[in-house]
Amino acid sequence: MPLPDPVPWFTFLKQQGIAPCIRLRADSKVGGMPVWACFKNLQHSEFRIWHRPLVVYGVKLRVLGTKNAAGETLLLAYRGRGVKILARYSLRWQVENLHSALKTRGFNLEDTGLTRAERISTLL
């Protein structure tokens, strides 16, 4: 199934004054080239911010790349300060992983039928 066109979404965020911090796929076009080409020489545990804003889906944004110790590359389009954005994205990723674990990966929180916060907190 093809992915929806991201241009309207990025344009909407800009019009609403919302500063995005969105993970990019390696083949996403930034400044007319695939984003992976901007960061192809990243070393493990390296963090690099592209030296100028690039057009990402019709909107000028900053782009950063980092590679973790396992060799996985993270590419982000954002507005703001790179180090701060990376810290915020790290927190978001932790929340997403916790949510995934609680819903499906063994814990199956929804199967408990609990709806009251104080009872759920007892489980955690």
PDB file of C-alpha atoms in Angstrom:
ATOM      1  CA  MET A   1       0.000   0.000   0.000  1.00  0.00           C
ATOM      2  CA  PRO A   2       1.537   3.359  -1.018  1.00  0.00           C
ATOM      3  CA  LEU A   3       2.202   5.940   1.659  1.00  0.00           C
ATOM      4  CA  PRO A   4       0.102   9.135   1.623  1.00  0.00           C
ATOM      5  CA  ASP A   5       1.664  12.297   0.207  1.00  0.00           C
ATOM      6  CA  PRO A   6       3.449  14.047   3.127  1.00  0.00           C
ATOM      7  CA  VAL A   7       3.546  17.506   1.469  1.00  0.00           C
ATOM      8  CA  PRO A   8       0.061  18.577   2.664  1.00  0.00           C
ATOM      9  CA  TRP A   9       0.878  17.447   6.213  1.00  0.00           C
ATOM     10  CA  PHE A  10       4.172  19.369   6.374  1.00  0.00           C
ATOM     11  CA  THR A  11       2.472  22.428   4.838  1.00  0.00           C
ATOM     12  CA  PHE A  12      -0.322  22.230   7.435  1.00  0.00           C
ATOM     13  CA  LEU A  13       2.200  22.062  10.287  1.00  0.00           C
ATOM     14  CA  LYS A  14       3.969  25.153   8.943  1.00  0.00           C
ATOM     15  CA  GLN A  15       0.696  27.082   8.513  1.00  0.00           C
ATOM     16  CA  GLN A  16      -0.326  26.247  12.089  1.00  0.00           C
ATOM     17  CA  GLY A  17       3.048  27.307  13.504  1.00  0.00           C
ATOM     18  CA  ILE A  18       3.763  23.777  14.725  1.00  0.00           C
ATOM     19  CA  ALA A  19       7.466  22.943  14.863  1.00  0.00           C
ATOM     20  CA  PRO A  20       7.766  19.380  13.556  1.00  0.00           C
ATOM     21  CA  CYS A  21      10.172  16.701  14.657  1.00  0.00           C
ATOM     22  CA  ILE A  22       9.502  13.875  12.257  1.00  0.00           C
ATOM     23  CA  ARG A  23      11.513  10.774  11.469  1.00  0.00           C
ATOM     24  CA  LEU A  24      12.433  10.499   7.809  1.00  0.00           C
ATOM     25  CA  ARG A  25      12.761   7.358   5.763  1.00  0.00           C
ATOM     26  CA  ALA A  26      16.200   6.988   4.170  1.00  0.00           C
ATOM     27  CA  ASP A  27      14.724   7.502   0.694  1.00  0.00           C
ATOM     28  CA  SER A  28      12.890  10.744   1.639  1.00  0.00           C
ATOM     29  CA  LYS A  29      13.932  13.632  -0.606  1.00  0.00           C
ATOM     30  CA  VAL A  30      15.555  16.636   1.067  1.00  0.00           C
ATOM     31  CA  GLY A  31      16.914  19.459  -1.047  1.00  0.00           C
ATOM     32  CA  GLY A  32      16.330  17.302  -4.146  1.00  0.00           C
ATOM     33  CA  MET A  33      18.372  14.295  -2.967  1.00  0.00           C
ATOM     34  CA  PRO A  34      17.643  11.270  -0.803  1.00  0.00           C
ATOM     35  CA  VAL A  35      18.328  12.084   2.846  1.00  0.00           C
ATOM     36  CA  TRP A  36      20.601   9.046   3.259  1.00  0.00           C
ATOM     37  CA  ALA A  37      23.065  10.734   0.862  1.00  0.00           C
ATOM     38  CA  CYS A  38      23.522  13.623   3.320  1.00  0.00           C
ATOM     39  CA  PHE A  39      24.584  11.228   6.061  1.00  0.00           C
ATOM     40  CA  LYS A  40      26.114   8.266   4.216  1.00  0.00           C
ATOM     41  CA  ASN A  41      29.451   8.500   6.049  1.00  0.00           C
ATOM     42  CA  LEU A  42      28.032   8.537   9.592  1.00  0.00           C
ATOM     43  CA  GLN A  43      30.049   6.488  12.046  1.00  0.00           C
ATOM     44  CA  HIS A  44      28.595   4.487  14.927  1.00  0.00           C
ATOM     45  CA  SER A  45      27.474   6.769  17.794  1.00  0.00           C
ATOM     46  CA  GLU A  46      28.009   9.872  15.622  1.00  0.00           C
ATOM     47  CA  PHE A  47      25.536  12.765  15.545  1.00  0.00           C
ATOM     48  CA  ARG A  48      25.504  15.228  12.650  1.00  0.00           C
ATOM     49  CA  ILE A  49      23.332  18.241  11.786  1.00  0.00           C
ATOM     50  CA  TRP A  50      23.192  19.244   8.119  1.00  0.00           C
ATOM     51  CA  HIS A  51      24.868  22.653   7.760  1.00  0.00           C
ATOM     52  CA  ARG A  52      21.806  24.492   6.371  1.00  0.00           C
ATOM     53  CA  PRO A  53      18.028  24.052   6.238  1.00  0.00           C
ATOM     54  CA  LEU A  54      16.774  21.862   3.393  1.00  0.00           C
ATOM     55  CA  VAL A  55      13.416  21.652   1.661  1.00  0.00           C
ATOM     56  CA  VAL A  56      11.655  18.631   3.137  1.00  0.00           C
ATOM     57  CA  TYR A  57       8.279  17.897   1.542  1.00  0.00           C
ATOM     58  CA  GLY A  58       7.878  21.523   0.456  1.00  0.00           C
ATOM     59  CA  VAL A  59       8.945  23.110   3.771  1.00  0.00           C
ATOM     60  CA  LYS A  60      12.399  24.366   4.824  1.00  0.00           C
ATOM     61  CA  LEU A  61      13.554  22.396   7.862  1.00  0.00           C
ATOM     62  CA  ARG A  62      16.758  21.374   9.587  1.00  0.00           C
ATOM     63  CA  VAL A  63      17.842  17.767   9.154  1.00  0.00           C
ATOM     64  CA  LEU A  64      19.973  15.646  11.453  1.00  0.00           C
ATOM     65  CA  GLY A  65      21.272  12.128  11.383  1.00  0.00           C
ATOM     66  CA  THR A  66      22.710   9.840  14.000  1.00  0.00           C
ATOM     67  CA  LYS A  67      23.795   6.221  14.039  1.00  0.00           C
ATOM     68  CA  ASN A  68      23.509   4.139  17.192  1.00  0.00           C
ATOM     69  CA  ALA A  69      25.990   1.517  18.367  1.00  0.00           C
ATOM     70  CA  ALA A  70      23.957  -1.200  16.611  1.00  0.00           C
ATOM     71  CA  GLY A  71      24.398   0.626  13.290  1.00  0.00           C
ATOM     72  CA  GLU A  72      20.793   1.832  12.968  1.00  0.00           C
ATOM     73  CA  THR A  73      20.450   5.303  11.461  1.00  0.00           C
ATOM     74  CA  LEU A  74      17.937   7.866  12.699  1.00  0.00           C
ATOM     75  CA  LEU A  75      17.115  10.749  10.351  1.00  0.00           C
ATOM     76  CA  LEU A  76      14.969  13.632  11.639  1.00  0.00           C
ATOM     77  CA  ALA A  77      13.459  16.734  10.017  1.00  0.00           C
ATOM     78  CA  TYR A  78      12.813  19.466  12.578  1.00  0.00           C
ATOM     79  CA  ARG A  79      12.668  23.116  13.474  1.00  0.00           C
ATOM     80  CA  GLY A  80      14.632  24.235  16.519  1.00  0.00           C
ATOM     81  CA  ARG A  81      17.920  23.157  18.115  1.00  0.00           C
ATOM     82  CA  GLY A  82      19.307  19.771  17.107  1.00  0.00           C
ATOM     83  CA  VAL A  83      20.523  18.527  20.488  1.00  0.00           C
ATOM     84  CA  LYS A  84      17.244  19.501  22.154  1.00  0.00           C
ATOM     85  CA  ILE A  85      15.216  17.870  19.354  1.00  0.00           C
ATOM     86  CA  LEU A  86      17.186  14.634  19.623  1.00  0.00           C
ATOM     87  CA  ALA A  87      16.579  14.506  23.391  1.00  0.00           C
ATOM     88  CA  ARG A  88      12.849  15.102  22.846  1.00  0.00           C
ATOM     89  CA  TYR A  89      12.670  12.442  20.141  1.00  0.00           C
ATOM     90  CA  SER A  90      14.443   9.994  22.453  1.00  0.00           C
ATOM     91  CA  LEU A  91      11.732  10.518  25.091  1.00  0.00           C
ATOM     92  CA  ARG A  92       9.028  10.089  22.460  1.00  0.00           C
ATOM     93  CA  TRP A  93      10.613   6.838  21.308  1.00  0.00           C
ATOM     94  CA  GLN A  94      10.661   5.525  24.882  1.00  0.00           C
ATOM     95  CA  VAL A  95       6.960   6.350  25.286  1.00  0.00           C
ATOM     96  CA  GLU A  96       6.114   4.632  21.987  1.00  0.00           C
ATOM     97  CA  ASN A  97       8.031   1.512  23.013  1.00  0.00           C
ATOM     98  CA  LEU A  98       6.347   1.437  26.433  1.00  0.00           C
ATOM     99  CA  HIS A  99       2.934   1.840  24.810  1.00  0.00           C
ATOM    100  CA  SER A 100       3.690  -0.969  22.364  1.00  0.00           C
ATOM    101  CA  ALA A 101       4.871  -3.268  25.146  1.00  0.00           C
ATOM    102  CA  LEU A 102       1.834  -2.566  27.314  1.00  0.00           C
ATOM    103  CA  LYS A 103      -0.591  -3.175  24.450  1.00  0.00           C
ATOM    104  CA  THR A 104       0.832  -6.166  22.638  1.00  0.00           C
ATOM    105  CA  ARG A 105       4.239  -7.544  23.561  1.00  0.00           C
ATOM    106  CA  GLY A 106       3.296  -9.854  26.385  1.00  0.00           C
ATOM    107  CA  PHE A 107       1.664  -7.453  28.816  1.00  0.00           C
ATOM    108  CA  ASN A 108      -1.676  -7.086  26.944  1.00  0.00           C
ATOM    109  CA  LEU A 109      -2.962  -4.289  29.174  1.00  0.00           C
ATOM    110  CA  GLU A 110      -6.233  -4.018  27.250  1.00  0.00           C
ATOM    111  CA  ASP A 111      -7.062  -7.643  28.086  1.00  0.00           C
ATOM    112  CA  THR A 112      -7.154  -6.807  31.813  1.00  0.00           C
ATOM    113  CA  GLY A 113     -10.329  -4.746  31.371  1.00  0.00           C
ATOM    114  CA  LEU A 114      -9.038  -2.154  33.828  1.00  0.00           C
ATOM    115  CA  THR A 115     -10.121   1.422  33.155  1.00  0.00           C
ATOM    116  CA  ARG A 116      -9.438   3.261  36.423  1.00  0.00           C
ATOM    117  CA  ALA A 117      -6.005   4.894  36.649  1.00  0.00           C
ATOM    118  CA  GLU A 118      -5.347   3.895  40.265  1.00  0.00           C
ATOM    119  CA  ARG A 119      -5.930   0.216  39.486  1.00  0.00           C
ATOM    120  CA  ILE A 120      -3.745   0.348  36.401  1.00  0.00           C
ATOM    121  CA  SER A 121      -0.951   2.024  38.391  1.00  0.00           C
ATOM    122  CA  THR A 122      -1.049  -0.936  40.813  1.00  0.00           C
ATOM    123  CA  LEU A 123      -0.205  -3.242  37.907  1.00  0.00           C
ATOM    124  CA  LEU A 124       2.706  -1.122  36.803  1.00  0.00           C
TER     125      LEU A 124
END
